[in-house]
mmCIF file of C-alpha atoms in Angstrom:
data_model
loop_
_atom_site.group_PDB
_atom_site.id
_atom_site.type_symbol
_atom_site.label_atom_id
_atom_site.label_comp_id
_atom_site.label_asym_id
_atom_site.label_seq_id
_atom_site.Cartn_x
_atom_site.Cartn_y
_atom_site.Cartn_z
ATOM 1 C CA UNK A 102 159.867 156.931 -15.441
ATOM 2 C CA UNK A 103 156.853 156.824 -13.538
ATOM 3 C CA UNK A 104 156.883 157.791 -9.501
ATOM 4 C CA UNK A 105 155.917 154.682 -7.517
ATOM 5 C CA UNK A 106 152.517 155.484 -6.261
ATOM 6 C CA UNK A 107 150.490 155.498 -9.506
ATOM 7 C CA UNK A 108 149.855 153.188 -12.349
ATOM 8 C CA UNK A 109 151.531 151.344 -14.178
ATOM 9 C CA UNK A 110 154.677 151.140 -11.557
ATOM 10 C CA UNK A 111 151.990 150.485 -8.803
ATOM 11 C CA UNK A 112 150.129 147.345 -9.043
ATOM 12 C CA UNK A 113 148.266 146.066 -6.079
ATOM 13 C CA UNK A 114 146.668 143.232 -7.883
ATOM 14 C CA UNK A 115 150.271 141.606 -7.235
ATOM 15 C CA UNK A 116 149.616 141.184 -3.832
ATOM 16 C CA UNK A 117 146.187 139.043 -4.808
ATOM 17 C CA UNK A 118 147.570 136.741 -7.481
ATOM 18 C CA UNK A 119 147.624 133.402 -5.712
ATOM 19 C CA UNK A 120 145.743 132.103 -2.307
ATOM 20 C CA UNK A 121 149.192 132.013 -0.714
ATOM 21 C CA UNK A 122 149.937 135.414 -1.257
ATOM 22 C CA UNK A 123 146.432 136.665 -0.347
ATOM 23 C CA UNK A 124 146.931 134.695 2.692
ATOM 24 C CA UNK A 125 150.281 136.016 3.611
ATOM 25 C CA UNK A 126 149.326 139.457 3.571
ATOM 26 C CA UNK A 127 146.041 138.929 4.743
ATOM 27 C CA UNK A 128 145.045 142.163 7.254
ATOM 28 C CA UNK A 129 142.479 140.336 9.692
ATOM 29 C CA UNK A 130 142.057 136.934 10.542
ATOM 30 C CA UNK A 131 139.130 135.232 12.703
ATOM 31 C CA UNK A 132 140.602 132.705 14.792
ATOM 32 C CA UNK A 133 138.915 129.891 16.590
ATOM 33 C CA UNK A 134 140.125 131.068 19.644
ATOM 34 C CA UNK A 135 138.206 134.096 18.994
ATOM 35 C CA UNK A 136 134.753 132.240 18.852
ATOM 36 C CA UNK A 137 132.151 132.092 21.297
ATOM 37 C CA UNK A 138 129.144 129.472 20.579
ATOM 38 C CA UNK A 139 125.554 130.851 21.987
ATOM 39 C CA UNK A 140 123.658 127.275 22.775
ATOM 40 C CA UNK A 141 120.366 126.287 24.136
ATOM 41 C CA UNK A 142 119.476 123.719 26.931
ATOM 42 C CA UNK A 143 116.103 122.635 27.539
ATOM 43 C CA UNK A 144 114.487 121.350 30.539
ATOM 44 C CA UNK A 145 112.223 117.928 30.312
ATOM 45 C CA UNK A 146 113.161 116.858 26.891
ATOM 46 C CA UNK A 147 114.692 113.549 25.994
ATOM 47 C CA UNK A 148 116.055 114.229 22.669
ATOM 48 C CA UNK A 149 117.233 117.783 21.051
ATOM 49 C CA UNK A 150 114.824 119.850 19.378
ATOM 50 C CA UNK A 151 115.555 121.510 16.212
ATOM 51 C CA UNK A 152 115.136 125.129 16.324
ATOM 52 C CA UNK A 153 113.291 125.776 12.700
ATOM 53 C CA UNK A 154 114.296 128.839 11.810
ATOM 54 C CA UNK A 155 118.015 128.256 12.762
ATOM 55 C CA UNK A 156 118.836 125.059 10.361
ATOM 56 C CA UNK A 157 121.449 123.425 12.307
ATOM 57 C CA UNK A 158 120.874 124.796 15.999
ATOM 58 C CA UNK A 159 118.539 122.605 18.360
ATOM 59 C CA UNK A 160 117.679 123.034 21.761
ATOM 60 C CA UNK A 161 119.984 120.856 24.198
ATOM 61 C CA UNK A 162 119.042 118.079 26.532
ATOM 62 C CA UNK A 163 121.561 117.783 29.016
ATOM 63 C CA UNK A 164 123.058 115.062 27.838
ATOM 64 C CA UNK A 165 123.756 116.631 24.556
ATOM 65 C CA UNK A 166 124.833 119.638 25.450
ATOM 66 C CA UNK A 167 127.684 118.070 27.221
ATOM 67 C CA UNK A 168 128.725 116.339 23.818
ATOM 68 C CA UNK A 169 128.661 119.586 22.529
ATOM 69 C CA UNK A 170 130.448 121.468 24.825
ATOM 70 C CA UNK A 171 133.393 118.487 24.483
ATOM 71 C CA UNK A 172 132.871 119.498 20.485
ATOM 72 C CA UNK A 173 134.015 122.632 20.923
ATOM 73 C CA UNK A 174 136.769 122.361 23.410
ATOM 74 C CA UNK A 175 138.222 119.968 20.249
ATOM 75 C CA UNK A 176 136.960 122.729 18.066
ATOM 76 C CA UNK A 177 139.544 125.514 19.763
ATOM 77 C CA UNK A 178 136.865 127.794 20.208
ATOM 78 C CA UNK A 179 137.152 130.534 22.835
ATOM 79 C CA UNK A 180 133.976 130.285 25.213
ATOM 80 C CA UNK A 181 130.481 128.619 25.610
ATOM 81 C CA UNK A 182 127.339 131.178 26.036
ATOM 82 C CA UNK A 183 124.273 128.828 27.999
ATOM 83 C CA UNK A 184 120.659 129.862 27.575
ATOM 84 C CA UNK A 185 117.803 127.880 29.581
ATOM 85 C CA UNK A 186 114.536 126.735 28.134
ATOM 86 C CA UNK A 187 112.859 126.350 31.134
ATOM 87 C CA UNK A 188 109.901 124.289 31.814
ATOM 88 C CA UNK A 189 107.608 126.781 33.599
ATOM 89 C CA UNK A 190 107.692 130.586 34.082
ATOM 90 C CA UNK A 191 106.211 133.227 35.977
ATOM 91 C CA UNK A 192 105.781 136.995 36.218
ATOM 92 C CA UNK A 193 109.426 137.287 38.357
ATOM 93 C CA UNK A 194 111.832 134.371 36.663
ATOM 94 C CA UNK A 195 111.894 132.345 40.065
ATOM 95 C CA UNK A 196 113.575 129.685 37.467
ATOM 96 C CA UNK A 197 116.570 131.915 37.040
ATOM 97 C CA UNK A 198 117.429 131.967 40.023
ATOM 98 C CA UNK A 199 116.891 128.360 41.476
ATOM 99 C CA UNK A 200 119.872 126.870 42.046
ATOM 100 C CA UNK A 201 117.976 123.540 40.551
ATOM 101 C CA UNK A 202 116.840 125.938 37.626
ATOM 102 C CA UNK A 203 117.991 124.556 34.191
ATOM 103 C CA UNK A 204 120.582 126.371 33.317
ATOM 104 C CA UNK A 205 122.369 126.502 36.749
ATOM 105 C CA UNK A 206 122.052 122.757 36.330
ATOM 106 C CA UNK A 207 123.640 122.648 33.315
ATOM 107 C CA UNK A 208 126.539 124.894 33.777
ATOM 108 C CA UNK A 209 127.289 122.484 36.824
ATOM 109 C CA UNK A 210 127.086 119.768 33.800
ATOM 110 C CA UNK A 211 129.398 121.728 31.296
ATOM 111 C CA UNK A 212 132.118 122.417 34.541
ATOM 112 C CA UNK A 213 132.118 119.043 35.322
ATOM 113 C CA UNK A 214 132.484 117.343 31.787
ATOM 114 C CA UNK A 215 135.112 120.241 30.550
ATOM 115 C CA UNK A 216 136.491 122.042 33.547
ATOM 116 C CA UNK A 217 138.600 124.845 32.458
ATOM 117 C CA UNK A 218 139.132 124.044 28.705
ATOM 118 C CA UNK A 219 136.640 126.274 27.484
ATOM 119 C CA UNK A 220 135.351 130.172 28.931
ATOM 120 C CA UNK A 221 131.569 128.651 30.217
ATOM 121 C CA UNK A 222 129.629 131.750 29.903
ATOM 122 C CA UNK A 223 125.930 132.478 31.288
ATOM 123 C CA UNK A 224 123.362 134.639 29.917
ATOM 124 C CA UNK A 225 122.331 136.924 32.995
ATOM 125 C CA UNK A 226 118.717 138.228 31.727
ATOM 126 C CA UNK A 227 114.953 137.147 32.744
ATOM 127 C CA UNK A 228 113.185 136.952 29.537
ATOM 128 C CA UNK A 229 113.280 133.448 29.116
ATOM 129 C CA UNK A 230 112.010 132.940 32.691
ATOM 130 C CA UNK A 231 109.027 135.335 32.680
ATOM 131 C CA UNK A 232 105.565 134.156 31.447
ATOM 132 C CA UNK A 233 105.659 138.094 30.042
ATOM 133 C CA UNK A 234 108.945 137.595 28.170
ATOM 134 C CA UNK A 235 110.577 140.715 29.133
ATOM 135 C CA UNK A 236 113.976 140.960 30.365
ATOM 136 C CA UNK A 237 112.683 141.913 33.784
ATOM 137 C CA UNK A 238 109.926 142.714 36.404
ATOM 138 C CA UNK A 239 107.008 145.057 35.720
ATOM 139 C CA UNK A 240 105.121 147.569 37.979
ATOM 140 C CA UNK A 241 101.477 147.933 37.926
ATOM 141 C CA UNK A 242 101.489 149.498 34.652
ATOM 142 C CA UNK A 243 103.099 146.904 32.739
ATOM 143 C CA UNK A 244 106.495 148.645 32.355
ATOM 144 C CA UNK A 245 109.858 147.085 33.172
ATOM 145 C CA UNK A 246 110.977 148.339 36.662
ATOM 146 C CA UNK A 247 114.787 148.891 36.497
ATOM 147 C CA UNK A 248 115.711 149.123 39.752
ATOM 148 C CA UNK A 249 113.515 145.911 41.222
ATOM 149 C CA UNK A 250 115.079 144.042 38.198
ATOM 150 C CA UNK A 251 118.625 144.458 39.208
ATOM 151 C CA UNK A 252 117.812 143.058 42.697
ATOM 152 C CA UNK A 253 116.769 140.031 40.654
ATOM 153 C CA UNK A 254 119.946 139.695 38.374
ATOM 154 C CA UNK A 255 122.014 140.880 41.540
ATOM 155 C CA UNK A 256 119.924 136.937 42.581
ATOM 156 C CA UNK A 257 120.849 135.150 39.251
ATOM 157 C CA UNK A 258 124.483 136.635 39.098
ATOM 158 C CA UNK A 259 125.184 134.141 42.346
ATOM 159 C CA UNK A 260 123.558 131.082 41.168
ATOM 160 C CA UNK A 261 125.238 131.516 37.749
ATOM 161 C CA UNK A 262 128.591 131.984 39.659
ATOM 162 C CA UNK A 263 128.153 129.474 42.110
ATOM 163 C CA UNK A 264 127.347 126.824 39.235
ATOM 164 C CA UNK A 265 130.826 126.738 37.513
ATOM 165 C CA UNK A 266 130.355 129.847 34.866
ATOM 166 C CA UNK A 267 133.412 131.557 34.165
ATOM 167 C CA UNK A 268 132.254 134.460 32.579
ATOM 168 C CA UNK A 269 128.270 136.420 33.116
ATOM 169 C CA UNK A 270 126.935 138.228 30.188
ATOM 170 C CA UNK A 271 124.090 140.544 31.681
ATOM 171 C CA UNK A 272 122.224 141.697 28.552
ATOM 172 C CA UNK A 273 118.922 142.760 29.853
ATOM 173 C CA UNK A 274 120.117 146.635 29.308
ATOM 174 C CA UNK A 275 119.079 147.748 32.673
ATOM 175 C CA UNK A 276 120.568 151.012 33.637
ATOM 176 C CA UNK A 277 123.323 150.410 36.312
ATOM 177 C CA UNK A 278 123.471 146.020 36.020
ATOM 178 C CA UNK A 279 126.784 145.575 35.400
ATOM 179 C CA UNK A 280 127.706 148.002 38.771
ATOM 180 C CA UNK A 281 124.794 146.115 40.543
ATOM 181 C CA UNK A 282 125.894 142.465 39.827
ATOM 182 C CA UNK A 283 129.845 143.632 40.561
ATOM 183 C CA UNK A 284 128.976 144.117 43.659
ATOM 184 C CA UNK A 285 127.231 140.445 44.649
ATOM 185 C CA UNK A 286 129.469 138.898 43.374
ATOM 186 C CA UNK A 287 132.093 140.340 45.043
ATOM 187 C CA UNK A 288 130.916 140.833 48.185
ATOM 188 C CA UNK A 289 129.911 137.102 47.873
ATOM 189 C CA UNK A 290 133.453 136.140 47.030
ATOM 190 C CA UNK A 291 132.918 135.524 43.210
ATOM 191 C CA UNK A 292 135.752 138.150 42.613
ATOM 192 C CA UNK A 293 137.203 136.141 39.848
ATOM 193 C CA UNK A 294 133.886 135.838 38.069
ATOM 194 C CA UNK A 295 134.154 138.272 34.875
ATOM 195 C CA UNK A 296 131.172 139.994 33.380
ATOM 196 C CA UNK A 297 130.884 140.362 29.512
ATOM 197 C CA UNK A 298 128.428 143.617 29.367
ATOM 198 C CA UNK A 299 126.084 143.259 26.709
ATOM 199 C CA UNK A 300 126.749 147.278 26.334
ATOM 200 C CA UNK A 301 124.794 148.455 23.067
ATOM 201 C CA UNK A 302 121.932 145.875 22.494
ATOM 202 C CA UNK A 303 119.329 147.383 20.174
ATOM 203 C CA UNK A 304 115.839 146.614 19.320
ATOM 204 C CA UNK A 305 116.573 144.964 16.313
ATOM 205 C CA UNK A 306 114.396 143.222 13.962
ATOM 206 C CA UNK A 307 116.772 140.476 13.618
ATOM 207 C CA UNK A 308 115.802 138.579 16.846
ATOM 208 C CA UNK A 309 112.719 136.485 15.643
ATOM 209 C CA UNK A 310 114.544 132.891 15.377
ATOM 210 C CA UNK A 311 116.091 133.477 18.931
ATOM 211 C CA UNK A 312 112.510 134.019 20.417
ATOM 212 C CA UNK A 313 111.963 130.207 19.147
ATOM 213 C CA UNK A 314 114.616 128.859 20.331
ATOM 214 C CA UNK A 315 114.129 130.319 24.073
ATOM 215 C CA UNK A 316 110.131 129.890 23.982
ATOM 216 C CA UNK A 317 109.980 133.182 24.201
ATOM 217 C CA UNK A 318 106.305 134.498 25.619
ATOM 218 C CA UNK A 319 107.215 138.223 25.022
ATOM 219 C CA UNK A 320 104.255 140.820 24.908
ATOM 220 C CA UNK A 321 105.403 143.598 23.823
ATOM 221 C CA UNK A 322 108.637 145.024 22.816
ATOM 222 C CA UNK A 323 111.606 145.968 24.492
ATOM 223 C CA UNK A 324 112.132 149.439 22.968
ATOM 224 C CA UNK A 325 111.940 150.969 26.611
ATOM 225 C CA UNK A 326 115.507 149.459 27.168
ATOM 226 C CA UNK A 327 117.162 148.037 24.201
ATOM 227 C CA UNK A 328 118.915 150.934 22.341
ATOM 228 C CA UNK A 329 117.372 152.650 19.185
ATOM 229 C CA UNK A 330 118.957 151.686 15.836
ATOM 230 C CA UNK A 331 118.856 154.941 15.342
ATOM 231 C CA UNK A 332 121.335 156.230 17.419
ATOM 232 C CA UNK A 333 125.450 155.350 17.270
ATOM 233 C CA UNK A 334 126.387 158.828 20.033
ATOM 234 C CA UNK A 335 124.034 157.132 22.799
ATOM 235 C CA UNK A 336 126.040 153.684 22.703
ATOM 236 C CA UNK A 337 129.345 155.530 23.432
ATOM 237 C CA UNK A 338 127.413 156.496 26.914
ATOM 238 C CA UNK A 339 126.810 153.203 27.697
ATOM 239 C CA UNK A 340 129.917 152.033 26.944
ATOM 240 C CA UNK A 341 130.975 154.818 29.433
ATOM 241 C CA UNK A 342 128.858 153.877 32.115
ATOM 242 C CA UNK A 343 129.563 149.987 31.680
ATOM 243 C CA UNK A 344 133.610 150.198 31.847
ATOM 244 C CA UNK A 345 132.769 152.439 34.598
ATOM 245 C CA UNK A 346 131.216 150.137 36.650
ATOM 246 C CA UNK A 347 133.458 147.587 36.077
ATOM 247 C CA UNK A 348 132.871 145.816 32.897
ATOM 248 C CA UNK A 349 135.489 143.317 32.115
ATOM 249 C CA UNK A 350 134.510 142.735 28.013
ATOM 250 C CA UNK A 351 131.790 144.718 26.451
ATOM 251 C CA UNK A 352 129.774 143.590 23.115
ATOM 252 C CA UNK A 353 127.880 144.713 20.185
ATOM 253 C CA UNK A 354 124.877 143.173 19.482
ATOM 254 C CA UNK A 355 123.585 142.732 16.544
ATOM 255 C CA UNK A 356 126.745 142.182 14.137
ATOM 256 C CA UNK A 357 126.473 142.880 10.574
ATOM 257 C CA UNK A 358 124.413 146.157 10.847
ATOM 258 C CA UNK A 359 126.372 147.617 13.837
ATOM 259 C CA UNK A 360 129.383 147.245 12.341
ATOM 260 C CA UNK A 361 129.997 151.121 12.714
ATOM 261 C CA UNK A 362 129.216 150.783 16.361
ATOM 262 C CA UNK A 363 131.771 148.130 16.944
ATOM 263 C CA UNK A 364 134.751 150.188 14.950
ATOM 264 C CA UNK A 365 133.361 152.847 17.396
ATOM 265 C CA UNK A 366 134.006 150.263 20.386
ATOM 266 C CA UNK A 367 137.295 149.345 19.591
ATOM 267 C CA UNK A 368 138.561 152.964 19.322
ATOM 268 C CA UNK A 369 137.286 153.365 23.012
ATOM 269 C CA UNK A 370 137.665 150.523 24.799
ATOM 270 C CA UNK A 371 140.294 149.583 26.496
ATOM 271 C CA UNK A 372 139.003 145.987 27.170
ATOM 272 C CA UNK A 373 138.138 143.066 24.874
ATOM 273 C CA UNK A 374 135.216 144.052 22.866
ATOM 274 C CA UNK A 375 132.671 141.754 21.272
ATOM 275 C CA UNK A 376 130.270 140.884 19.103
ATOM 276 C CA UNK A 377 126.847 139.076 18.648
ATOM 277 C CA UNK A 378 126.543 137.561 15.200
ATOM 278 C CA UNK A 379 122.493 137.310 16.135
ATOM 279 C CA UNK A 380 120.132 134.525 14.969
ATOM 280 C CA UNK A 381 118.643 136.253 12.319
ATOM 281 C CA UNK A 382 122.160 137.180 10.525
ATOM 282 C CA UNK A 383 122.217 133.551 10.963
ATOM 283 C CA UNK A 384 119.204 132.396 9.451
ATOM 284 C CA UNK A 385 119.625 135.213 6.421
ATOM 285 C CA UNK A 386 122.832 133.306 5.521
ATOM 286 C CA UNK A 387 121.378 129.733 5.508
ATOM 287 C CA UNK A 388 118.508 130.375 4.156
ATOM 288 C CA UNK A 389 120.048 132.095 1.170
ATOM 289 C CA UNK A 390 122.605 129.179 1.137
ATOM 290 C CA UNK A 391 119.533 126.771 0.928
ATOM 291 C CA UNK A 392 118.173 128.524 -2.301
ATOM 292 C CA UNK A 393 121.335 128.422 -3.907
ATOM 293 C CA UNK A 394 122.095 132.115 -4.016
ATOM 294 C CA UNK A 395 124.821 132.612 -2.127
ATOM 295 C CA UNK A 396 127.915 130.032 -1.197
ATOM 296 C CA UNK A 397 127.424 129.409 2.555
ATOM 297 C CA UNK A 398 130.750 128.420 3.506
ATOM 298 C CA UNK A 399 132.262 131.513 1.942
ATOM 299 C CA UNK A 400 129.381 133.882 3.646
ATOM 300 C CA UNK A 401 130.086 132.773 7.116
ATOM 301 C CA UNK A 402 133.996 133.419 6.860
ATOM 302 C CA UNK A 403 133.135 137.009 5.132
ATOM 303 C CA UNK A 404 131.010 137.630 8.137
ATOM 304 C CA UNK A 405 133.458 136.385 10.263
ATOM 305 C CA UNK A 406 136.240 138.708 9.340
ATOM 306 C CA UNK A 407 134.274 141.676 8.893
ATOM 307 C CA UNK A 408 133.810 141.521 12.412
ATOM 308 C CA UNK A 409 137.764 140.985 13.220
ATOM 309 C CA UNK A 410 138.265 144.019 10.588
ATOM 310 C CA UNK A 411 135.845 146.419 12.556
ATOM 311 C CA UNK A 412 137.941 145.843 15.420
ATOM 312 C CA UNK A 413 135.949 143.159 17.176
ATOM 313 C CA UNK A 414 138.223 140.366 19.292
ATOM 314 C CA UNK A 415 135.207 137.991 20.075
ATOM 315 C CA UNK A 416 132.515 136.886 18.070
ATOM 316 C CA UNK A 417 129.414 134.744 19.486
ATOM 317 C CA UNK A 418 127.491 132.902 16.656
ATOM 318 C CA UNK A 419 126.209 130.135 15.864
ATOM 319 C CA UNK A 420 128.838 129.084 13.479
ATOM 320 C CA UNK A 421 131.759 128.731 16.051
ATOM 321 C CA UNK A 422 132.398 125.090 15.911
ATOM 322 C CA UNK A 423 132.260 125.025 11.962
ATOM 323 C CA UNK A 424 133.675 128.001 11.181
ATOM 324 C CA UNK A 425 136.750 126.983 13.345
ATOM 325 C CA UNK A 426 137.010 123.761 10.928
ATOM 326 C CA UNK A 427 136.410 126.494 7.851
ATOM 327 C CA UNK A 428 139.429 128.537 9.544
ATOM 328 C CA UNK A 429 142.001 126.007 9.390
ATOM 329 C CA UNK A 430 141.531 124.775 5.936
#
């Protein structure tokens, strides 16, 4: 008789012979509640502008991100992440931190048309405010001056909480921001504002279609700051230094090639730990999908719970409303 443990007394194709069974002992499952949607709003515009390299994603007017942000409360999904399109920019972001600024208005928008039914979330960075596109002020020589720039996101960190947002996601990768901004905020009173650290951000090749959809003017890269895709050791000292300070979530960002990283992250961390399913994962998928090569639908749940099976317990991307319809098919 054979020992149970080898073939032909152990079959584990049993446990895949029908949906319902693959379902019931199914390891890892995304949920909607897990989802975060990244969205655009755009100052001056009447009507939403499709972002081209993103099929499906558009930049907001105010007015339709609202709609949108009621979407996704009847969605399920976990959170909102805002990004301004400004109308003007300079060499210091002066947009990000005007209280009239767009995205300040519109988290005032989002608060007031879904209160607490959703986690509104606010990207804390300066590229899409400076007329240089980098993620915060320079010096004389054209490099990104870390300290001066957390005196500016220390600036944007109290607009952003004074607007409605639940949740700030500083993700310009200065050295010491999520310390810095703890510190406004709660000396300003915001102590129930939570910061989602955007703790290993590389300089990934994978951003293009985001630069698009912000305007970006970036000159440059951001290789000074953003981490090298070489490295996976390096990301476990930032994610050190960010719980440290007082991180309340940490993320991964990209997704699908960091998925080391985020196994890493989950082994670690203590806190929730996220993920950043980027544009250009995005666009990969649906422009594959367009061709014919791949079946979409099927792609983004893969994606979805390779995340959840790294260890990952949010996921931003651009998917969140439809993939929490896919979910509960």
């Amino acid at each position: 008789m054979s020992d149970y443990g080898s073939y032909p007394a152990a079959r584990p194709r049993r446990l895949r012979t029908t949906p319902a069974m693959r379902r019931m002992v199914a390891e890892h499952r995304p949920h909607p509640a897990d989802l975060i949607l990244p969205a655009f709003v755009r100052e001056g515009i009447e009507e939403p502008v499709p972002v081209s390299s993103m099929p499906g994603v558009v930049q907001h007017t105010r007015d339709t991100l609202r709609k949108a942000a009621v979407e996704a409360v009847e969605a399920g999904i976990g959170g909102l992440m805002l990004f301004g399109v400004p109308l003007t920019k300079d060499a210091v972001g002066s947009q990000g931190t005007d209280p009239e600024g767009i995205l300040q208005v519109a988290l005032r928008d989002v608060r007031a048309e879904v209160g607490d039914e959703l986690v509104l979330m606010s990207d804390l960075c300066l590229d899409e405010y400076t007329d240089h596109g980098h993620c915060g002020v320079l010096d004389e020589q054209g490099r990104v001056e870390n300290d001066a720039t957390l005196e500016r996101y220390a600036e944007m960190a109290l607009v952003q909480a004074e607007a409605g947002a639940h949740t700030l996601g500083p993700s310009g990768m200065m050295d010491g921001q999520i310390g810095f901004v703890r510190r406004a905020l709660d000396e300003a009173g915001h102590t129930d504002v939570s910061l989602f650290a955007y703790t290993a951000k590389y300089a990934s090749a994978f951003y293009g279609p985001f630069r698009e959809a912000v305007g970006s003017s970036l000159r440059g890269d951001r290789k000074t700051y953003q981490q090298d895709a070489a490295n996976a050791r390096e990301s476990l000292r930032e994610l050190a230094l960010d719980l440290a300070e007082g991180a309340d979530m940490v993320m991964v960002k990209p997704g699908l090639p960091y998925l080391d990283v985020l196994k890493t992250f989950r082994e670690h961390a203590d806190v929730p730990v996220g993920v950043y399913q980027i544009s250009g994962e995005y666009a990969m998928v649906e422009a594959a999908a367009e061709k014919g090569w791949i079946d979409r639908e099927a792609a983004i749940v893969e994606t979805l719970t390779s995340f959840r099976r790294a260890g990952a317990d949010l996921v931003l991307t651009y998917w969140a409303v439809e993939a929490a319809r896919l979910l509960r098919r």
